[in-house]
Amino acid sequence: MGLLAGLLDALYPRRCPFCGTLTGREGPCENCERELTLIALPRCHLCGCAADECSCEPPRPEYNAVVAPFYYENAVKRGIYRLKFRGAKRAAEPFSAYMADCYEREFAGLGLDFAVAVPLTKRGRRLRGYNQAQQLARGLCRRIGLPFAEGVLVKLKDNPPQHRVKRRERVSNVYGVFAVSPKAQVEGKNILLVDDVKTTGATLSECAKMLKIAGAKSVFCVTLAVTGLKRRRNSAENQTSSCQMRQTVTK
């Protein structure tokens, strides 16, 4: 190990990007690695889930397609929480590697012009210290050789976080929240839109809508994770069945 590498390890010890455990090596710890399962192929490009776990619901989104390597669960859910709310900014780099692999497998050859990130308001960025979607986008772009365009999308106002809003209210919650900068050149462009997690897709769809209104030809999306509605329902049903079985046994 070189002197500089040793110094960096001393100052910034290597941790699991998902849980923060000290590992002394790149990548996830053994416990988190066991919880990582890539979304199976083939995938539905509208919801991002495996085709047999498709959770698409109307209306059709404004973006052309979305892909993600993981479902929003277990280690991935912990990792995104750390990235957004615990200052784990460095986790964006290893996370972007998973996203790059997914991009190369699903979107390579599309001829995209540049990438943009789902924005935060100035206040939101100041409070967090950084935009996690932008950190993921920069890491992703370095890996796939795509230019990153900062400031194309702007967030006009703070709205309640999507995870705190009822599912049926999420479209209205982001309506009028985003805009394309007047200085941005998006006319006729094929754009990659990056965010940390897709839940209903309302945020991605609203951003894509504004880009297309401004003249973008197409908008493709990559996130680290997607929420699988059908998967969550099946999990809840299985938990209920298991609970009922335990109650039957103990009676």
PDB file of C-alpha atoms in Angstrom:
ATOM      1  CA  MET A   1       0.000   0.000   0.000  1.00  0.00           C
ATOM      2  CA  GLY A   2       1.388   3.437  -0.944  1.00  0.00           C
ATOM      3  CA  LEU A   3       1.923   6.227   1.547  1.00  0.00           C
ATOM      4  CA  LEU A   4      -0.981   8.277   0.213  1.00  0.00           C
ATOM      5  CA  ALA A   5      -3.335   5.290   0.201  1.00  0.00           C
ATOM      6  CA  GLY A   6      -2.321   4.454   3.757  1.00  0.00           C
ATOM      7  CA  LEU A   7      -2.904   8.026   4.867  1.00  0.00           C
ATOM      8  CA  LEU A   8      -6.334   8.103   3.251  1.00  0.00           C
ATOM      9  CA  ASP A   9      -7.267   4.812   4.933  1.00  0.00           C
ATOM     10  CA  ALA A  10      -6.208   6.261   8.274  1.00  0.00           C
ATOM     11  CA  LEU A  11      -8.199   9.456   7.760  1.00  0.00           C
ATOM     12  CA  TYR A  12     -11.170   7.824   6.053  1.00  0.00           C
ATOM     13  CA  PRO A  13     -11.366   4.176   7.127  1.00  0.00           C
ATOM     14  CA  ARG A  14     -13.268   1.979   4.702  1.00  0.00           C
ATOM     15  CA  ARG A  15     -16.790   1.179   5.744  1.00  0.00           C
ATOM     16  CA  CYS A  16     -19.643  -0.839   4.347  1.00  0.00           C
ATOM     17  CA  PRO A  17     -21.604   1.672   2.253  1.00  0.00           C
ATOM     18  CA  PHE A  18     -24.881   0.083   3.316  1.00  0.00           C
ATOM     19  CA  CYS A  19     -24.585  -0.096   7.120  1.00  0.00           C
ATOM     20  CA  GLY A  20     -21.403   1.832   7.913  1.00  0.00           C
ATOM     21  CA  THR A  21     -19.567  -1.049   9.590  1.00  0.00           C
ATOM     22  CA  LEU A  22     -15.777  -0.731   9.468  1.00  0.00           C
ATOM     23  CA  THR A  23     -14.509  -3.315   6.979  1.00  0.00           C
ATOM     24  CA  GLY A  24     -11.084  -2.101   5.863  1.00  0.00           C
ATOM     25  CA  ARG A  25     -11.977  -3.006   2.280  1.00  0.00           C
ATOM     26  CA  GLU A  26     -14.101  -1.811  -0.608  1.00  0.00           C
ATOM     27  CA  GLY A  27     -17.675  -2.988  -0.948  1.00  0.00           C
ATOM     28  CA  PRO A  28     -20.337  -4.246   1.446  1.00  0.00           C
ATOM     29  CA  CYS A  29     -19.783  -6.161   4.666  1.00  0.00           C
ATOM     30  CA  GLU A  30     -20.632  -9.859   4.685  1.00  0.00           C
ATOM     31  CA  ASN A  31     -23.995  -9.335   6.383  1.00  0.00           C
ATOM     32  CA  CYS A  32     -25.180  -6.697   3.909  1.00  0.00           C
ATOM     33  CA  GLU A  33     -23.792  -8.610   0.948  1.00  0.00           C
ATOM     34  CA  ARG A  34     -26.005 -11.562   1.858  1.00  0.00           C
ATOM     35  CA  GLU A  35     -29.032  -9.258   1.658  1.00  0.00           C
ATOM     36  CA  LEU A  36     -28.209  -7.877  -1.793  1.00  0.00           C
ATOM     37  CA  THR A  37     -30.265  -9.396  -4.587  1.00  0.00           C
ATOM     38  CA  LEU A  38     -30.256  -7.852  -8.032  1.00  0.00           C
ATOM     39  CA  ILE A  39     -33.661  -7.318  -9.636  1.00  0.00           C
ATOM     40  CA  ALA A  40     -34.205 -10.273 -11.937  1.00  0.00           C
ATOM     41  CA  LEU A  41     -34.382 -10.058 -15.716  1.00  0.00           C
ATOM     42  CA  PRO A  42     -36.471  -9.408 -17.715  1.00  0.00           C
ATOM     43  CA  ARG A  43     -37.710  -6.173 -16.179  1.00  0.00           C
ATOM     44  CA  CYS A  44     -40.655  -3.889 -16.679  1.00  0.00           C
ATOM     45  CA  HIS A  45     -39.164  -0.599 -17.826  1.00  0.00           C
ATOM     46  CA  LEU A  46     -42.101   1.455 -16.577  1.00  0.00           C
ATOM     47  CA  CYS A  47     -41.910   0.468 -12.901  1.00  0.00           C
ATOM     48  CA  GLY A  48     -38.392  -0.995 -12.824  1.00  0.00           C
ATOM     49  CA  CYS A  49     -39.463  -4.246 -11.164  1.00  0.00           C
ATOM     50  CA  ALA A  50     -38.874  -7.754 -12.432  1.00  0.00           C
ATOM     51  CA  ALA A  51     -41.497  -8.593 -15.062  1.00  0.00           C
ATOM     52  CA  ASP A  52     -43.190 -11.146 -12.801  1.00  0.00           C
ATOM     53  CA  GLU A  53     -43.352  -8.582  -9.968  1.00  0.00           C
ATOM     54  CA  CYS A  54     -44.514  -5.649 -12.095  1.00  0.00           C
ATOM     55  CA  SER A  55     -46.319  -3.053  -9.997  1.00  0.00           C
ATOM     56  CA  CYS A  56     -47.384  -0.646 -12.758  1.00  0.00           C
ATOM     57  CA  GLU A  57     -50.423   1.472 -12.035  1.00  0.00           C
ATOM     58  CA  PRO A  58     -52.031   4.198 -14.185  1.00  0.00           C
ATOM     59  CA  PRO A  59     -51.315   6.836 -15.293  1.00  0.00           C
ATOM     60  CA  ARG A  60     -48.406   5.999 -17.582  1.00  0.00           C
ATOM     61  CA  PRO A  61     -45.272   7.901 -16.507  1.00  0.00           C
ATOM     62  CA  GLU A  62     -43.783  10.722 -18.570  1.00  0.00           C
ATOM     63  CA  TYR A  63     -40.319   9.137 -18.679  1.00  0.00           C
ATOM     64  CA  ASN A  64     -39.444   6.555 -21.341  1.00  0.00           C
ATOM     65  CA  ALA A  65     -38.029   3.888 -19.034  1.00  0.00           C
ATOM     66  CA  VAL A  66     -36.535   3.365 -15.594  1.00  0.00           C
ATOM     67  CA  VAL A  67     -34.034   0.796 -14.329  1.00  0.00           C
ATOM     68  CA  ALA A  68     -32.455   0.104 -10.952  1.00  0.00           C
ATOM     69  CA  PRO A  69     -30.207  -2.654  -9.647  1.00  0.00           C
ATOM     70  CA  PHE A  70     -32.088  -3.221  -6.374  1.00  0.00           C
ATOM     71  CA  TYR A  71     -35.440  -3.178  -4.635  1.00  0.00           C
ATOM     72  CA  TYR A  72     -35.816  -0.666  -1.812  1.00  0.00           C
ATOM     73  CA  GLU A  73     -35.466  -3.124   1.058  1.00  0.00           C
ATOM     74  CA  ASN A  74     -33.052  -4.562   3.626  1.00  0.00           C
ATOM     75  CA  ALA A  75     -29.429  -3.412   3.211  1.00  0.00           C
ATOM     76  CA  VAL A  76     -30.258  -1.117   0.295  1.00  0.00           C
ATOM     77  CA  LYS A  77     -32.894   0.701   2.333  1.00  0.00           C
ATOM     78  CA  ARG A  78     -30.383   1.205   5.157  1.00  0.00           C
ATOM     79  CA  GLY A  79     -27.767   2.436   2.707  1.00  0.00           C
ATOM     80  CA  ILE A  80     -30.044   5.030   1.138  1.00  0.00           C
ATOM     81  CA  TYR A  81     -31.067   6.242   4.597  1.00  0.00           C
ATOM     82  CA  ARG A  82     -27.403   6.726   5.533  1.00  0.00           C
ATOM     83  CA  LEU A  83     -26.705   8.534   2.263  1.00  0.00           C
ATOM     84  CA  LYS A  84     -29.642  10.920   2.698  1.00  0.00           C
ATOM     85  CA  PHE A  85     -29.852  11.492   6.436  1.00  0.00           C
ATOM     86  CA  ARG A  86     -26.580  10.419   8.069  1.00  0.00           C
ATOM     87  CA  GLY A  87     -24.052  12.299   5.972  1.00  0.00           C
ATOM     88  CA  ALA A  88     -22.673   9.147   4.324  1.00  0.00           C
ATOM     89  CA  LYS A  89     -21.744  11.077   1.182  1.00  0.00           C
ATOM     90  CA  ARG A  90     -18.911   8.705   0.295  1.00  0.00           C
ATOM     91  CA  ALA A  91     -21.385   5.828  -0.074  1.00  0.00           C
ATOM     92  CA  ALA A  92     -22.568   7.374  -3.349  1.00  0.00           C
ATOM     93  CA  GLU A  93     -19.411   6.208  -5.121  1.00  0.00           C
ATOM     94  CA  PRO A  94     -19.829   2.445  -4.548  1.00  0.00           C
ATOM     95  CA  PHE A  95     -23.591   2.777  -5.053  1.00  0.00           C
ATOM     96  CA  SER A  96     -22.980   4.363  -8.447  1.00  0.00           C
ATOM     97  CA  ALA A  97     -21.004   1.272  -9.487  1.00  0.00           C
ATOM     98  CA  TYR A  98     -24.128  -0.878  -9.150  1.00  0.00           C
ATOM     99  CA  MET A  99     -26.099   1.718 -11.103  1.00  0.00           C
ATOM    100  CA  ALA A 100     -23.464   1.813 -13.842  1.00  0.00           C
ATOM    101  CA  ASP A 101     -23.632  -1.962 -14.294  1.00  0.00           C
ATOM    102  CA  CYS A 102     -27.415  -1.700 -14.595  1.00  0.00           C
ATOM    103  CA  TYR A 103     -27.144   1.159 -17.089  1.00  0.00           C
ATOM    104  CA  GLU A 104     -24.667  -0.710 -19.285  1.00  0.00           C
ATOM    105  CA  ARG A 105     -26.898  -3.777 -19.316  1.00  0.00           C
ATOM    106  CA  GLU A 106     -30.168  -1.959 -20.041  1.00  0.00           C
ATOM    107  CA  PHE A 107     -29.451   1.418 -21.646  1.00  0.00           C
ATOM    108  CA  ALA A 108     -26.107   1.095 -23.454  1.00  0.00           C
ATOM    109  CA  GLY A 109     -26.393   2.162 -27.074  1.00  0.00           C
ATOM    110  CA  LEU A 110     -29.272   4.600 -26.573  1.00  0.00           C
ATOM    111  CA  GLY A 111     -27.113   7.556 -27.552  1.00  0.00           C
ATOM    112  CA  LEU A 112     -27.964   9.694 -24.538  1.00  0.00           C
ATOM    113  CA  ASP A 113     -26.541  13.222 -24.525  1.00  0.00           C
ATOM    114  CA  PHE A 114     -26.051  13.956 -20.834  1.00  0.00           C
ATOM    115  CA  ALA A 115     -27.321  13.180 -17.336  1.00  0.00           C
ATOM    116  CA  VAL A 116     -29.185  15.334 -14.841  1.00  0.00           C
ATOM    117  CA  ALA A 117     -30.122  14.728 -11.216  1.00  0.00           C
ATOM    118  CA  VAL A 118     -33.421  15.218  -9.433  1.00  0.00           C
ATOM    119  CA  PRO A 119     -32.781  18.519  -7.611  1.00  0.00           C
ATOM    120  CA  LEU A 120     -33.227  19.753  -4.064  1.00  0.00           C
ATOM    121  CA  THR A 121     -34.227  23.283  -3.146  1.00  0.00           C
ATOM    122  CA  LYS A 122     -31.398  25.595  -2.087  1.00  0.00           C
ATOM    123  CA  ARG A 123     -32.632  25.275   1.482  1.00  0.00           C
ATOM    124  CA  GLY A 124     -32.790  21.486   1.277  1.00  0.00           C
ATOM    125  CA  ARG A 125     -29.288  21.271  -0.109  1.00  0.00           C
ATOM    126  CA  ARG A 126     -27.966  23.649   2.526  1.00  0.00           C
ATOM    127  CA  LEU A 127     -29.512  21.600   5.337  1.00  0.00           C
ATOM    128  CA  ARG A 128     -28.243  18.276   3.964  1.00  0.00           C
ATOM    129  CA  GLY A 129     -24.911  19.615   2.761  1.00  0.00           C
ATOM    130  CA  TYR A 130     -25.209  17.963  -0.639  1.00  0.00           C
ATOM    131  CA  ASN A 131     -27.718  16.518  -3.091  1.00  0.00           C
ATOM    132  CA  GLN A 132     -27.553  12.723  -2.843  1.00  0.00           C
ATOM    133  CA  ALA A 133     -29.010  12.275  -6.340  1.00  0.00           C
ATOM    134  CA  GLN A 134     -26.309  14.526  -7.753  1.00  0.00           C
ATOM    135  CA  GLN A 135     -23.589  12.551  -5.970  1.00  0.00           C
ATOM    136  CA  LEU A 136     -24.949   9.330  -7.475  1.00  0.00           C
ATOM    137  CA  ALA A 137     -25.212  10.950 -10.911  1.00  0.00           C
ATOM    138  CA  ARG A 138     -21.624  12.203 -10.859  1.00  0.00           C
ATOM    139  CA  GLY A 139     -20.292   8.791  -9.878  1.00  0.00           C
ATOM    140  CA  LEU A 140     -22.438   7.098 -12.504  1.00  0.00           C
ATOM    141  CA  CYS A 141     -21.356   9.507 -15.246  1.00  0.00           C
ATOM    142  CA  ARG A 142     -17.674   8.982 -14.460  1.00  0.00           C
ATOM    143  CA  ARG A 143     -18.136   5.259 -14.880  1.00  0.00           C
ATOM    144  CA  ILE A 144     -20.177   5.301 -18.094  1.00  0.00           C
ATOM    145  CA  GLY A 145     -18.476   8.250 -19.766  1.00  0.00           C
ATOM    146  CA  LEU A 146     -21.570  10.446 -19.988  1.00  0.00           C
ATOM    147  CA  PRO A 147     -21.449  14.220 -19.339  1.00  0.00           C
ATOM    148  CA  PHE A 148     -23.232  15.458 -16.218  1.00  0.00           C
ATOM    149  CA  ALA A 149     -25.173  18.712 -16.597  1.00  0.00           C
ATOM    150  CA  GLU A 150     -25.655  20.573 -13.327  1.00  0.00           C
ATOM    151  CA  GLY A 151     -28.488  23.022 -12.786  1.00  0.00           C
ATOM    152  CA  VAL A 152     -30.709  21.854 -15.653  1.00  0.00           C
ATOM    153  CA  LEU A 153     -33.571  21.019 -13.299  1.00  0.00           C
ATOM    154  CA  VAL A 154     -34.445  23.263 -10.373  1.00  0.00           C
ATOM    155  CA  LYS A 155     -36.750  22.630  -7.443  1.00  0.00           C
ATOM    156  CA  LEU A 156     -38.949  25.660  -6.902  1.00  0.00           C
ATOM    157  CA  LYS A 157     -40.274  24.913  -3.439  1.00  0.00           C
ATOM    158  CA  ASP A 158     -40.042  22.447  -0.596  1.00  0.00           C
ATOM    159  CA  ASN A 159     -42.839  19.902  -0.561  1.00  0.00           C
ATOM    160  CA  PRO A 160     -43.604  17.170   1.971  1.00  0.00           C
ATOM    161  CA  PRO A 161     -41.267  14.182   1.460  1.00  0.00           C
ATOM    162  CA  GLN A 162     -42.895  11.627  -0.820  1.00  0.00           C
ATOM    163  CA  HIS A 163     -42.524   8.807   1.711  1.00  0.00           C
ATOM    164  CA  ARG A 164     -44.698  10.775   4.145  1.00  0.00           C
ATOM    165  CA  VAL A 165     -47.515  11.306   1.647  1.00  0.00           C
ATOM    166  CA  LYS A 166     -50.254   8.794   0.863  1.00  0.00           C
ATOM    167  CA  ARG A 167     -49.634   6.931  -2.369  1.00  0.00           C
ATOM    168  CA  ARG A 168     -52.631   8.422  -4.181  1.00  0.00           C
ATOM    169  CA  GLU A 169     -51.488  11.955  -3.252  1.00  0.00           C
ATOM    170  CA  ARG A 170     -47.918  11.700  -4.527  1.00  0.00           C
ATOM    171  CA  VAL A 171     -48.618  12.973  -8.045  1.00  0.00           C
ATOM    172  CA  SER A 172     -50.281  16.144  -6.743  1.00  0.00           C
ATOM    173  CA  ASN A 173     -47.519  16.524  -4.137  1.00  0.00           C
ATOM    174  CA  VAL A 174     -44.887  17.101  -6.846  1.00  0.00           C
ATOM    175  CA  TYR A 175     -47.079  19.083  -9.266  1.00  0.00           C
ATOM    176  CA  GLY A 176     -45.468  22.448 -10.037  1.00  0.00           C
ATOM    177  CA  VAL A 177     -42.464  21.685  -7.831  1.00  0.00           C
ATOM    178  CA  PHE A 178     -39.837  21.316 -10.594  1.00  0.00           C
ATOM    179  CA  ALA A 179     -38.807  23.465 -13.544  1.00  0.00           C
ATOM    180  CA  VAL A 180     -36.136  23.546 -16.231  1.00  0.00           C
ATOM    181  CA  SER A 181     -33.637  26.381 -15.947  1.00  0.00           C
ATOM    182  CA  PRO A 182     -34.087  29.017 -18.685  1.00  0.00           C
ATOM    183  CA  LYS A 183     -30.359  28.672 -19.395  1.00  0.00           C
ATOM    184  CA  ALA A 184     -30.550  24.905 -19.964  1.00  0.00           C
ATOM    185  CA  GLN A 185     -30.178  23.546 -23.492  1.00  0.00           C
ATOM    186  CA  VAL A 186     -32.446  20.497 -23.670  1.00  0.00           C
ATOM    187  CA  GLU A 187     -34.118  20.939 -27.055  1.00  0.00           C
ATOM    188  CA  GLY A 188     -33.927  17.649 -28.973  1.00  0.00           C
ATOM    189  CA  LYS A 189     -31.740  16.014 -26.313  1.00  0.00           C
ATOM    190  CA  ASN A 190     -31.922  12.448 -25.009  1.00  0.00           C
ATOM    191  CA  ILE A 191     -31.443  12.755 -21.266  1.00  0.00           C
ATOM    192  CA  LEU A 192     -30.579  10.414 -18.404  1.00  0.00           C
ATOM    193  CA  LEU A 193     -32.378  11.343 -15.168  1.00  0.00           C
ATOM    194  CA  VAL A 194     -30.845  10.090 -11.909  1.00  0.00           C
ATOM    195  CA  ASP A 195     -32.320   9.735  -8.410  1.00  0.00           C
ATOM    196  CA  ASP A 196     -31.700   7.589  -5.349  1.00  0.00           C
ATOM    197  CA  VAL A 197     -34.979   5.676  -5.161  1.00  0.00           C
ATOM    198  CA  LYS A 198     -38.177   5.370  -7.195  1.00  0.00           C
ATOM    199  CA  THR A 199     -41.338   4.727  -5.209  1.00  0.00           C
ATOM    200  CA  THR A 200     -44.462   5.526  -7.233  1.00  0.00           C
ATOM    201  CA  GLY A 201     -42.414   7.247  -9.936  1.00  0.00           C
ATOM    202  CA  ALA A 202     -44.243  10.554  -9.436  1.00  0.00           C
ATOM    203  CA  THR A 203     -41.055  12.568  -8.905  1.00  0.00           C
ATOM    204  CA  LEU A 204     -39.274  11.074 -11.910  1.00  0.00           C
ATOM    205  CA  SER A 205     -42.379  11.498 -14.048  1.00  0.00           C
ATOM    206  CA  GLU A 206     -42.825  15.157 -13.104  1.00  0.00           C
ATOM    207  CA  CYS A 207     -39.161  15.917 -13.814  1.00  0.00           C
ATOM    208  CA  ALA A 208     -39.382  14.089 -17.152  1.00  0.00           C
ATOM    209  CA  LYS A 209     -42.535  16.022 -18.016  1.00  0.00           C
ATOM    210  CA  MET A 210     -40.819  19.351 -17.452  1.00  0.00           C
ATOM    211  CA  LEU A 211     -37.797  18.283 -19.508  1.00  0.00           C
ATOM    212  CA  LYS A 212     -40.040  17.223 -22.392  1.00  0.00           C
ATOM    213  CA  ILE A 213     -42.082  20.428 -22.212  1.00  0.00           C
ATOM    214  CA  ALA A 214     -38.757  22.245 -22.577  1.00  0.00           C
ATOM    215  CA  GLY A 215     -38.049  20.209 -25.718  1.00  0.00           C
ATOM    216  CA  ALA A 216     -36.214  17.076 -24.586  1.00  0.00           C
ATOM    217  CA  LYS A 217     -36.655  14.202 -27.032  1.00  0.00           C
ATOM    218  CA  SER A 218     -36.535  11.408 -24.447  1.00  0.00           C
ATOM    219  CA  VAL A 219     -35.863  10.869 -20.741  1.00  0.00           C
ATOM    220  CA  PHE A 220     -34.507   7.598 -19.369  1.00  0.00           C
ATOM    221  CA  CYS A 221     -34.094   7.082 -15.627  1.00  0.00           C
ATOM    222  CA  VAL A 222     -31.653   5.220 -13.386  1.00  0.00           C
ATOM    223  CA  THR A 223     -32.067   4.926  -9.625  1.00  0.00           C
ATOM    224  CA  LEU A 224     -30.290   2.840  -7.018  1.00  0.00           C
ATOM    225  CA  ALA A 225     -33.550   1.193  -5.963  1.00  0.00           C
ATOM    226  CA  VAL A 226     -37.241   0.875  -6.764  1.00  0.00           C
ATOM    227  CA  THR A 227     -40.122   0.077  -4.467  1.00  0.00           C
ATOM    228  CA  GLY A 228     -41.869  -3.091  -5.570  1.00  0.00           C
ATOM    229  CA  LEU A 229     -45.516  -2.646  -4.603  1.00  0.00           C
ATOM    230  CA  LYS A 230     -46.475  -6.217  -5.525  1.00  0.00           C
ATOM    231  CA  ARG A 231     -43.378  -7.495  -3.721  1.00  0.00           C
ATOM    232  CA  ARG A 232     -44.314  -5.567  -0.577  1.00  0.00           C
ATOM    233  CA  ARG A 233     -47.875  -6.875  -0.701  1.00  0.00           C
ATOM    234  CA  ASN A 234     -46.657 -10.459  -1.057  1.00  0.00           C
ATOM    235  CA  SER A 235     -44.243  -9.950   1.827  1.00  0.00           C
ATOM    236  CA  ALA A 236     -47.026  -8.530   4.005  1.00  0.00           C
ATOM    237  CA  GLU A 237     -49.306 -11.445   3.115  1.00  0.00           C
ATOM    238  CA  ASN A 238     -46.554 -13.946   3.944  1.00  0.00           C
ATOM    239  CA  GLN A 239     -45.926 -12.246   7.279  1.00  0.00           C
ATOM    240  CA  THR A 240     -49.642 -12.343   8.070  1.00  0.00           C
ATOM    241  CA  SER A 241     -49.840 -16.040   7.151  1.00  0.00           C
ATOM    242  CA  SER A 242     -46.792 -16.825   9.295  1.00  0.00           C
ATOM    243  CA  CYS A 243     -48.297 -14.900  12.196  1.00  0.00           C
ATOM    244  CA  GLN A 244     -51.591 -16.776  11.861  1.00  0.00           C
ATOM    245  CA  MET A 245     -49.747 -20.109  11.745  1.00  0.00           C
ATOM    246  CA  ARG A 246     -47.834 -19.252  14.915  1.00  0.00           C
ATOM    247  CA  GLN A 247     -51.072 -18.264  16.645  1.00  0.00           C
ATOM    248  CA  THR A 248     -52.675 -21.561  15.581  1.00  0.00           C
ATOM    249  CA  VAL A 249     -49.732 -23.560  16.890  1.00  0.00           C
ATOM    250  CA  THR A 250     -49.739 -21.787  20.247  1.00  0.00           C
ATOM    251  CA  LYS A 251     -53.476 -22.181  20.844  1.00  0.00           C
TER     252      LYS A 251
END
